[in-house]
PDB file of C-alpha atoms and ligand atoms in Angstrom:
ATOM      1  CA  MET Z  10     102.223 115.374 110.069  1.00 91.00           C
ATOM      2  CA  GLU Z  11     102.998 113.575 113.366  1.00 96.00           C
ATOM      3  CA  ILE Z  12     105.202 110.610 113.867  1.00 98.00           C
ATOM      4  CA  ARG Z  13     104.175 108.326 116.988  1.00 97.00           C
ATOM      5  CA  PRO Z  14     104.620 104.687 117.755  1.00 98.00           C
ATOM      6  CA  LEU Z  15     102.076 102.344 116.573  1.00 98.00           C
ATOM      7  CA  THR Z  16     100.356 100.008 118.859  1.00 97.00           C
ATOM      8  CA  ARG Z  17     100.103  96.283 118.137  1.00 98.00           C
ATOM      9  CA  ASP Z  18      96.482  96.602 117.242  1.00 97.00           C
ATOM     10  CA  GLN Z  19      97.886  99.354 114.288  1.00 97.00           C
ATOM     11  CA  ILE Z  20     100.014  96.780 112.901  1.00 98.00           C
ATOM     12  CA  GLU Z  21      97.838  95.817 110.135  1.00 97.00           C
ATOM     13  CA  HIS Z  22      97.677  99.606 109.208  1.00 97.00           C
ATOM     14  CA  VAL Z  23     100.376  99.216 107.351  1.00 98.00           C
ATOM     15  CA  TRP Z  24      98.745  97.772 104.543  1.00 97.00           C
ATOM     16  CA  SER Z  25      96.645 100.468 103.777  1.00 97.00           C
ATOM     17  CA  ILE Z  26     100.202 102.235 102.537  1.00 97.00           C
ATOM     18  CA  ASP Z  27      99.973 103.125  98.973  1.00 97.00           C
ATOM     19  CA  ARG Z  28     103.554 101.354  98.077  1.00 94.00           C
ATOM     20  CA  SER Z  29     102.976 101.999  94.500  1.00 94.00           C
ATOM     21  CA  GLU Z  30     106.069 102.970  92.423  1.00 91.00           C
ATOM     22  CA  ILE Z  31     107.330 103.158  89.066  1.00 93.00           C
ATOM     23  CA  ILE Z  32     110.617 102.122  88.551  1.00 91.00           C
ATOM     24  CA  GLU Z  33     112.998 102.789  85.623  1.00 94.00           C
ATOM     25  CA  ASN Z  34     116.173 101.632  86.794  1.00 96.00           C
ATOM     26  CA  ILE Z  35     117.388  99.206  89.411  1.00 96.00           C
ATOM     27  CA  TYR Z  36     120.721  98.301  90.990  1.00 97.00           C
ATOM     28  CA  THR Z  37     122.850  95.230  91.129  1.00 96.00           C
ATOM     29  CA  LEU Z  38     126.085  94.475  92.708  1.00 94.00           C
ATOM     30  CA  LYS Z  39     129.141  93.751  90.550  1.00 92.00           C
ATOM     31  CA  ASP Z  40     132.423  92.930  92.175  1.00 88.00           C
ATOM     32  CA  GLY Z  41     131.144  94.697  95.442  1.00 88.00           C
ATOM     33  CA  GLU Z  42     129.970  97.903  92.873  1.00 92.00           C
ATOM     34  CA  LEU Z  43     126.445  99.149  92.144  1.00 96.00           C
ATOM     35  CA  VAL Z  44     125.653  99.126  88.729  1.00 96.00           C
ATOM     36  CA  LEU Z  45     122.644 100.294  87.450  1.00 97.00           C
ATOM     37  CA  HIS Z  46     120.345  98.632  85.014  1.00 94.00           C
ATOM     38  CA  PRO Z  47     117.369  99.876  83.158  1.00 94.00           C
ATOM     39  CA  GLU Z  48     114.602  97.717  83.978  1.00 92.00           C
ATOM     40  CA  PHE Z  49     110.958  98.920  84.222  1.00 91.00           C
ATOM     41  CA  CYS Z  50     108.241  97.915  86.430  1.00 89.00           C
ATOM     42  CA  ASP Z  51     104.996  99.366  87.288  1.00 87.00           C
ATOM     43  CA  ALA Z  52     104.383  98.209  90.665  1.00 80.00           C
ATOM     44  CA  PRO Z  53     100.967  98.417  91.751  1.00 84.00           C
ATOM     45  CA  GLY Z  54     101.201  97.754  95.446  1.00 91.00           C
ATOM     46  CA  TRP Z  55     101.268  95.033  97.600  1.00 93.00           C
ATOM     47  CA  GLU Z  56     101.292  91.830  96.195  1.00 90.00           C
ATOM     48  CA  GLU Z  57      98.401  89.623  96.802  1.00 92.00           C
ATOM     49  CA  GLY Z  58      99.060  87.534 100.054  1.00 95.00           C
ATOM     50  CA  GLU Z  59     101.490  89.870 101.447  1.00 93.00           C
ATOM     51  CA  PRO Z  60      99.225  91.412 104.079  1.00 95.00           C
ATOM     52  CA  GLU Z  61      98.227  87.860 105.273  1.00 96.00           C
ATOM     53  CA  LYS Z  62     102.007  86.332 105.261  1.00 95.00           C
ATOM     54  CA  TYR Z  63     103.613  89.230 106.712  1.00 95.00           C
ATOM     55  CA  THR Z  64     101.316  90.472 109.429  1.00 98.00           C
ATOM     56  CA  PRO Z  65     101.895  87.746 112.061  1.00 98.00           C
ATOM     57  CA  LEU Z  66     106.000  88.261 111.118  1.00 97.00           C
ATOM     58  CA  LEU Z  67     105.459  92.097 112.296  1.00 98.00           C
ATOM     59  CA  GLN Z  68     103.544  90.870 115.035  1.00 98.00           C
ATOM     60  CA  GLU Z  69     106.517  88.331 116.222  1.00 98.00           C
ATOM     61  CA  SER Z  70     108.746  91.409 115.815  1.00 98.00           C
ATOM     62  CA  PHE Z  71     106.507  93.596 117.617  1.00 98.00           C
ATOM     63  CA  ASP Z  72     106.547  90.962 120.466  1.00 98.00           C
ATOM     64  CA  ARG Z  73     110.148  90.661 120.928  1.00 98.00           C
ATOM     65  CA  GLY Z  74     110.836  94.212 121.072  1.00 98.00           C
ATOM     66  CA  GLY Z  75     110.383  95.774 117.770  1.00 98.00           C
ATOM     67  CA  GLN Z  76     109.851  99.270 117.602  1.00 98.00           C
ATOM     68  CA  PHE Z  77     106.943 100.630 115.200  1.00 98.00           C
ATOM     69  CA  PHE Z  78     106.411 104.183 114.021  1.00 98.00           C
ATOM     70  CA  GLY Z  79     103.714 105.852 112.466  1.00 98.00           C
ATOM     71  CA  ALA Z  80     103.662 109.431 110.287  1.00 98.00           C
ATOM     72  CA  PHE Z  81      99.771 110.405 110.431  1.00 97.00           C
ATOM     73  CA  ASP Z  82      97.899 112.939 108.503  1.00 97.00           C
ATOM     74  CA  GLY Z  83      94.924 113.208 110.535  1.00 94.00           C
ATOM     75  CA  GLY Z  84      93.861 109.649 111.311  1.00 93.00           C
ATOM     76  CA  LYS Z  85      95.142 108.228 108.091  1.00 95.00           C
ATOM     77  CA  LEU Z  86      98.588 106.515 108.065  1.00 97.00           C
ATOM     78  CA  ALA Z  87     101.000 108.204 105.663  1.00 98.00           C
ATOM     79  CA  GLY Z  88     104.024 106.329 106.433  1.00 98.00           C
ATOM     80  CA  ALA Z  89     105.762 103.829 108.972  1.00 98.00           C
ATOM     81  CA  ALA Z  90     109.151 102.354 110.163  1.00 98.00           C
ATOM     82  CA  ILE Z  91     110.025  99.493 111.923  1.00 98.00           C
ATOM     83  CA  VAL Z  92     113.463  99.040 113.697  1.00 98.00           C
ATOM     84  CA  ASP Z  93     113.429  95.247 114.787  1.00 98.00           C
ATOM     85  CA  SER Z  94     115.225  93.978 117.822  1.00 98.00           C
ATOM     86  CA  ILE Z  95     117.486  91.106 116.516  1.00 98.00           C
ATOM     87  CA  TRP Z  96     121.137  92.358 116.705  1.00 98.00           C
ATOM     88  CA  ARG Z  97     122.844  92.005 112.895  1.00 97.00           C
ATOM     89  CA  GLY Z  98     126.478  92.618 111.792  1.00 95.00           C
ATOM     90  CA  PRO Z  99     129.735  90.576 112.273  1.00 93.00           C
ATOM     91  CA  ARG Z 100     129.916  92.329 115.395  1.00 95.00           C
ATOM     92  CA  LYS Z 101     126.013  92.048 116.256  1.00 96.00           C
ATOM     93  CA  ASP Z 102     125.808  95.757 117.150  1.00 98.00           C
ATOM     94  CA  LEU Z 103     123.431  96.548 113.999  1.00 98.00           C
ATOM     95  CA  LEU Z 104     119.558  96.541 114.652  1.00 98.00           C
ATOM     96  CA  GLN Z 105     117.832  96.014 111.080  1.00 98.00           C
ATOM     97  CA  LEU Z 106     115.406  99.039 109.739  1.00 98.00           C
ATOM     98  CA  SER Z 107     113.084  96.025 108.849  1.00 98.00           C
ATOM     99  CA  PHE Z 108     110.370  98.321 106.974  1.00 98.00           C
ATOM    100  CA  LEU Z 109     110.078 101.530 105.630  1.00 98.00           C
ATOM    101  CA  HIS Z 110     107.327 102.819 103.255  1.00 98.00           C
ATOM    102  CA  VAL Z 111     105.751 106.383 102.610  1.00 98.00           C
ATOM    103  CA  SER Z 112     102.454 106.388 100.610  1.00 98.00           C
ATOM    104  CA  HIS Z 113     102.717 107.473  96.839  1.00 96.00           C
ATOM    105  CA  ALA Z 114     101.019 110.939  97.730  1.00 96.00           C
ATOM    106  CA  TYR Z 115     103.181 111.589 100.424  1.00 98.00           C
ATOM    107  CA  ARG Z 116     106.720 110.810  99.044  1.00 97.00           C
ATOM    108  CA  GLY Z 117     108.990 113.953  98.458  1.00 96.00           C
ATOM    109  CA  ARG Z 118     107.854 115.694 101.598  1.00 96.00           C
ATOM    110  CA  ARG Z 119     110.831 114.489 104.020  1.00 96.00           C
ATOM    111  CA  LEU Z 120     108.355 112.325 105.637  1.00 98.00           C
ATOM    112  CA  GLY Z 121     110.956 108.852 104.366  1.00 98.00           C
ATOM    113  CA  VAL Z 122     113.853 111.096 106.443  1.00 98.00           C
ATOM    114  CA  ARG Z 123     112.044 111.815 109.233  1.00 98.00           C
ATOM    115  CA  LEU Z 124     110.912 108.103 109.784  1.00 98.00           C
ATOM    116  CA  PHE Z 125     114.246 107.260 109.294  1.00 98.00           C
ATOM    117  CA  GLU Z 126     115.391 109.549 111.789  1.00 98.00           C
ATOM    118  CA  ARG Z 127     112.822 108.611 114.368  1.00 98.00           C
ATOM    119  CA  SER Z 128     113.944 105.056 113.703  1.00 98.00           C
ATOM    120  CA  ARG Z 129     117.608 106.003 114.227  1.00 98.00           C
ATOM    121  CA  GLN Z 130     116.942 107.677 117.620  1.00 98.00           C
ATOM    122  CA  ALA Z 131     115.275 104.480 118.740  1.00 98.00           C
ATOM    123  CA  ALA Z 132     117.796 101.941 117.580  1.00 98.00           C
ATOM    124  CA  LYS Z 133     120.858 104.774 119.429  1.00 98.00           C
ATOM    125  CA  GLU Z 134     118.702 104.337 122.736  1.00 98.00           C
ATOM    126  CA  ARG Z 135     118.957 100.863 122.305  1.00 98.00           C
ATOM    127  CA  GLY Z 136     122.888 101.078 121.786  1.00 98.00           C
ATOM    128  CA  ALA Z 137     122.891 100.394 117.978  1.00 98.00           C
ATOM    129  CA  LYS Z 138     125.906 101.378 116.278  1.00 98.00           C
ATOM    130  CA  GLY Z 139     124.032 101.504 112.983  1.00 98.00           C
ATOM    131  CA  PHE Z 140     120.973 100.142 111.104  1.00 98.00           C
ATOM    132  CA  TYR Z 141     121.038  96.876 108.718  1.00 98.00           C
ATOM    133  CA  ILE Z 142     118.907  97.564 105.693  1.00 98.00           C
ATOM    134  CA  SER Z 143     117.861  95.005 102.977  1.00 98.00           C
ATOM    135  CA  ALA Z 144     116.882  97.541 100.351  1.00 97.00           C
ATOM    136  CA  THR Z 145     114.777  97.244  97.509  1.00 94.00           C
ATOM    137  CA  PRO Z 146     116.780  97.174  94.732  1.00 96.00           C
ATOM    138  CA  SER Z 147     115.060 100.288  92.879  1.00 96.00           C
ATOM    139  CA  GLU Z 148     117.404 103.573  92.015  1.00 97.00           C
ATOM    140  CA  HIS Z 149     114.933 105.789  93.834  1.00 96.00           C
ATOM    141  CA  THR Z 150     114.877 103.730  97.033  1.00 97.00           C
ATOM    142  CA  VAL Z 151     119.054 102.851  97.340  1.00 98.00           C
ATOM    143  CA  ASN Z 152     119.554 106.512  95.886  1.00 98.00           C
ATOM    144  CA  PHE Z 153     117.469 107.621  99.254  1.00 98.00           C
ATOM    145  CA  TYR Z 154     119.529 105.277 101.435  1.00 98.00           C
ATOM    146  CA  ARG Z 155     122.777 106.658 100.189  1.00 98.00           C
ATOM    147  CA  HIS Z 156     122.000 110.015 100.503  1.00 97.00           C
ATOM    148  CA  LEU Z 157     121.114 109.070 104.243  1.00 97.00           C
ATOM    149  CA  GLY Z 158     124.663 107.928 104.440  1.00 97.00           C
ATOM    150  CA  CYS Z 159     123.973 104.184 104.126  1.00 98.00           C
ATOM    151  CA  ILE Z 160     126.709 101.981 102.435  1.00 97.00           C
ATOM    152  CA  VAL Z 161     126.872  98.815 100.812  1.00 97.00           C
ATOM    153  CA  THR Z 162     127.801  95.744 103.139  1.00 96.00           C
ATOM    154  CA  ALA Z 163     128.542  92.559 103.675  1.00 93.00           C
ATOM    155  CA  PRO Z 164     125.039  90.682 103.873  1.00 94.00           C
ATOM    156  CA  ASP Z 165     123.738  89.170 106.625  1.00 95.00           C
ATOM    157  CA  PRO Z 166     123.486  85.339 105.456  1.00 95.00           C
ATOM    158  CA  GLU Z 167     119.609  85.049 107.049  1.00 95.00           C
ATOM    159  CA  LEU Z 168     118.382  88.247 105.449  1.00 96.00           C
ATOM    160  CA  PHE Z 169     120.167  87.491 102.231  1.00 96.00           C
ATOM    161  CA  ALA Z 170     118.641  84.180 101.656  1.00 97.00           C
ATOM    162  CA  MET Z 171     115.250  85.798 102.480  1.00 94.00           C
ATOM    163  CA  GLU Z 172     115.736  88.533  99.841  1.00 94.00           C
ATOM    164  CA  PRO Z 173     119.230  87.843  97.712  1.00 95.00           C
ATOM    165  CA  GLU Z 174     117.738  90.659  95.089  1.00 95.00           C
ATOM    166  CA  ASP Z 175     117.734  93.480  97.389  1.00 97.00           C
ATOM    167  CA  ILE Z 176     120.978  95.750  98.506  1.00 98.00           C
ATOM    168  CA  HIS Z 177     121.961  94.953 101.542  1.00 98.00           C
ATOM    169  CA  MET Z 178     123.266  98.065 103.293  1.00 98.00           C
ATOM    170  CA  GLU Z 179     124.264  99.523 106.787  1.00 98.00           C
ATOM    171  CA  CYS Z 180     124.289 102.779 108.054  1.00 98.00           C
ATOM    172  CA  VAL Z 181     126.786 103.936 110.743  1.00 97.00           C
ATOM    173  CA  PHE Z 182     125.004 106.249 113.094  1.00 97.00           C
ATOM    174  CA  SER Z 183     127.198 109.476 113.924  1.00 88.00           C
TER     175      SER Z 183
HETATM  176  C1  COA E 211     111.930 105.578 100.018  1.00 67.44           C
HETATM  177  C2  COA E 211     110.916 106.171 100.196  1.00 67.44           C
HETATM  178  C3  COA E 211     110.718 105.810 102.019  1.00 67.44           C
HETATM  179  C4  COA E 211     111.234 107.592 100.622  1.00 67.44           C
HETATM  180  O1  COA E 211     110.528 108.270 101.275  1.00 67.44           O
HETATM  181  P1  COA E 211     110.158 110.108 100.743  1.00 67.44           P
HETATM  182  O2  COA E 211     109.326 110.366 101.805  1.00 67.44           O
HETATM  183  O3  COA E 211     109.349 110.002  99.506  1.00 67.44           O
HETATM  184  O4  COA E 211     111.469 110.420 101.111  1.00 67.44           O
HETATM  185  P2  COA E 211     112.112 112.310 101.677  1.00 67.44           P
HETATM  186  O5  COA E 211     111.178 113.070 100.515  1.00 67.44           O
HETATM  187  O6  COA E 211     112.073 112.088 103.106  1.00 67.44           O
HETATM  188  O7  COA E 211     113.526 112.060 100.759  1.00 67.44           O
HETATM  189  C5  COA E 211     114.081 112.795 101.338  1.00 67.44           C
HETATM  190  C6  COA E 211     115.303 113.317 101.050  1.00 67.44           C
HETATM  191  O8  COA E 211     116.277 112.024  99.992  1.00 67.44           O
HETATM  192  C7  COA E 211     116.457 112.657  99.025  1.00 67.44           C
HETATM  193  N1  COA E 211     116.175 111.808  98.024  1.00 67.44           N
HETATM  194  C8  COA E 211     114.909 110.825  97.899  1.00 67.44           C
HETATM  195  N2  COA E 211     114.908 110.380  96.708  1.00 67.44           N
HETATM  196  C9  COA E 211     116.216 110.312  96.304  1.00 67.44           C
HETATM  197  C10 COA E 211     117.127 109.681  95.368  1.00 67.44           C
HETATM  198  N3  COA E 211     116.092 109.038  94.459  1.00 67.44           N
HETATM  199  N4  COA E 211     118.114 110.207  95.012  1.00 67.44           N
HETATM  200  C11 COA E 211     118.710 110.825  96.008  1.00 67.44           C
HETATM  201  N5  COA E 211     118.512 111.156  96.768  1.00 67.44           N
HETATM  202  C12 COA E 211     117.254 111.426  97.159  1.00 67.44           C
HETATM  203  C13 COA E 211     116.370 113.597  99.065  1.00 67.44           C
HETATM  204  O9  COA E 211     116.714 114.923  98.216  1.00 67.44           O
HETATM  205  C14 COA E 211     115.623 114.280 100.320  1.00 67.44           C
HETATM  206  O10 COA E 211     116.804 114.902 101.034  1.00 67.44           O
HETATM  207  P3  COA E 211     116.894 116.531 101.016  1.00 67.44           P
HETATM  208  O11 COA E 211     115.574 116.877 102.072  1.00 67.44           O
HETATM  209  O12 COA E 211     118.064 116.474 102.500  1.00 67.44           O
HETATM  210  O13 COA E 211     117.172 117.459 100.064  1.00 67.44           O
HETATM  211  C15 COA E 211     109.557 106.156  99.772  1.00 67.44           C
HETATM  212  O14 COA E 211     109.861 106.687  98.538  1.00 67.44           O
HETATM  213  C16 COA E 211     109.260 104.866  99.642  1.00 67.44           C
HETATM  214  O15 COA E 211     108.156 104.428 100.579  1.00 67.44           O
HETATM  215  N6  COA E 211     109.443 104.112  98.450  1.00 67.44           N
HETATM  216  C17 COA E 211     108.686 103.096  98.360  1.00 67.44           C
HETATM  217  C18 COA E 211     108.854 101.735  98.872  1.00 67.44           C
HETATM  218  C19 COA E 211     110.471 101.689  99.380  1.00 67.44           C
HETATM  219  O16 COA E 211     111.406 101.114  98.459  1.00 67.44           O
HETATM  220  N7  COA E 211     110.518 101.573 100.579  1.00 67.44           N
HETATM  221  C20 COA E 211     111.702 100.805 101.154  1.00 67.44           C
HETATM  222  C21 COA E 211     111.986  99.631 101.405  1.00 67.44           C
HETATM  223  S1  COA E 211     113.792  99.185 101.963  1.00 67.44           S
END
């Protein structure tokens, strides 16, 4: 499986990633601590209208210098990651890992970690001290990021307003 930069023309291929997931528990924050709650959701895939709504935003991110990476199984996109170029955090020294998805059939094979590492390398080369991540609150996703050293952080007001249910995290690079 090869990880390589995505071209602008390939951005729309991210919607071919099968993001389906059975969620059994989600995290919320209580007094700054993560609390796990049972909440079942058989999330089937991208919501209707998501590609139409988000493709222009992804293209804008690409045009302002966002870095896009794809994990390819031959010609098939198995996963993708995006590092946006807007500086975040109180010291404006974090870059947002704004997208990280691995197709359902490819999960658990370290592709997520490889995409995270490739993105981290790219962000470090830009001078970032760490990642800002607005994470889907599912147990699996948040635990994946915690496993990689991410911790809960003070939310960025703009990103929090967009995803108030997300768990807002940062990962300081070593
Ligand atoms: C979250 C996601 C990107 C992870 O990708 P993945 O390829 O399945 O994960 P990996 O196989 O690379 O995970 C590997 C590492 O994370 C650890 N890990 C994965 N899930 C974990 C969990 N629930 N709890 C603890 N550790 C976990 C594994 O132990 C493994 O570490 P190791 O190799 O050091 O033992 C993927 O499951 C996904 O796309 N989920 C749905 C979409 C989503 O929520 N994306 C994030 C949006 S913010």
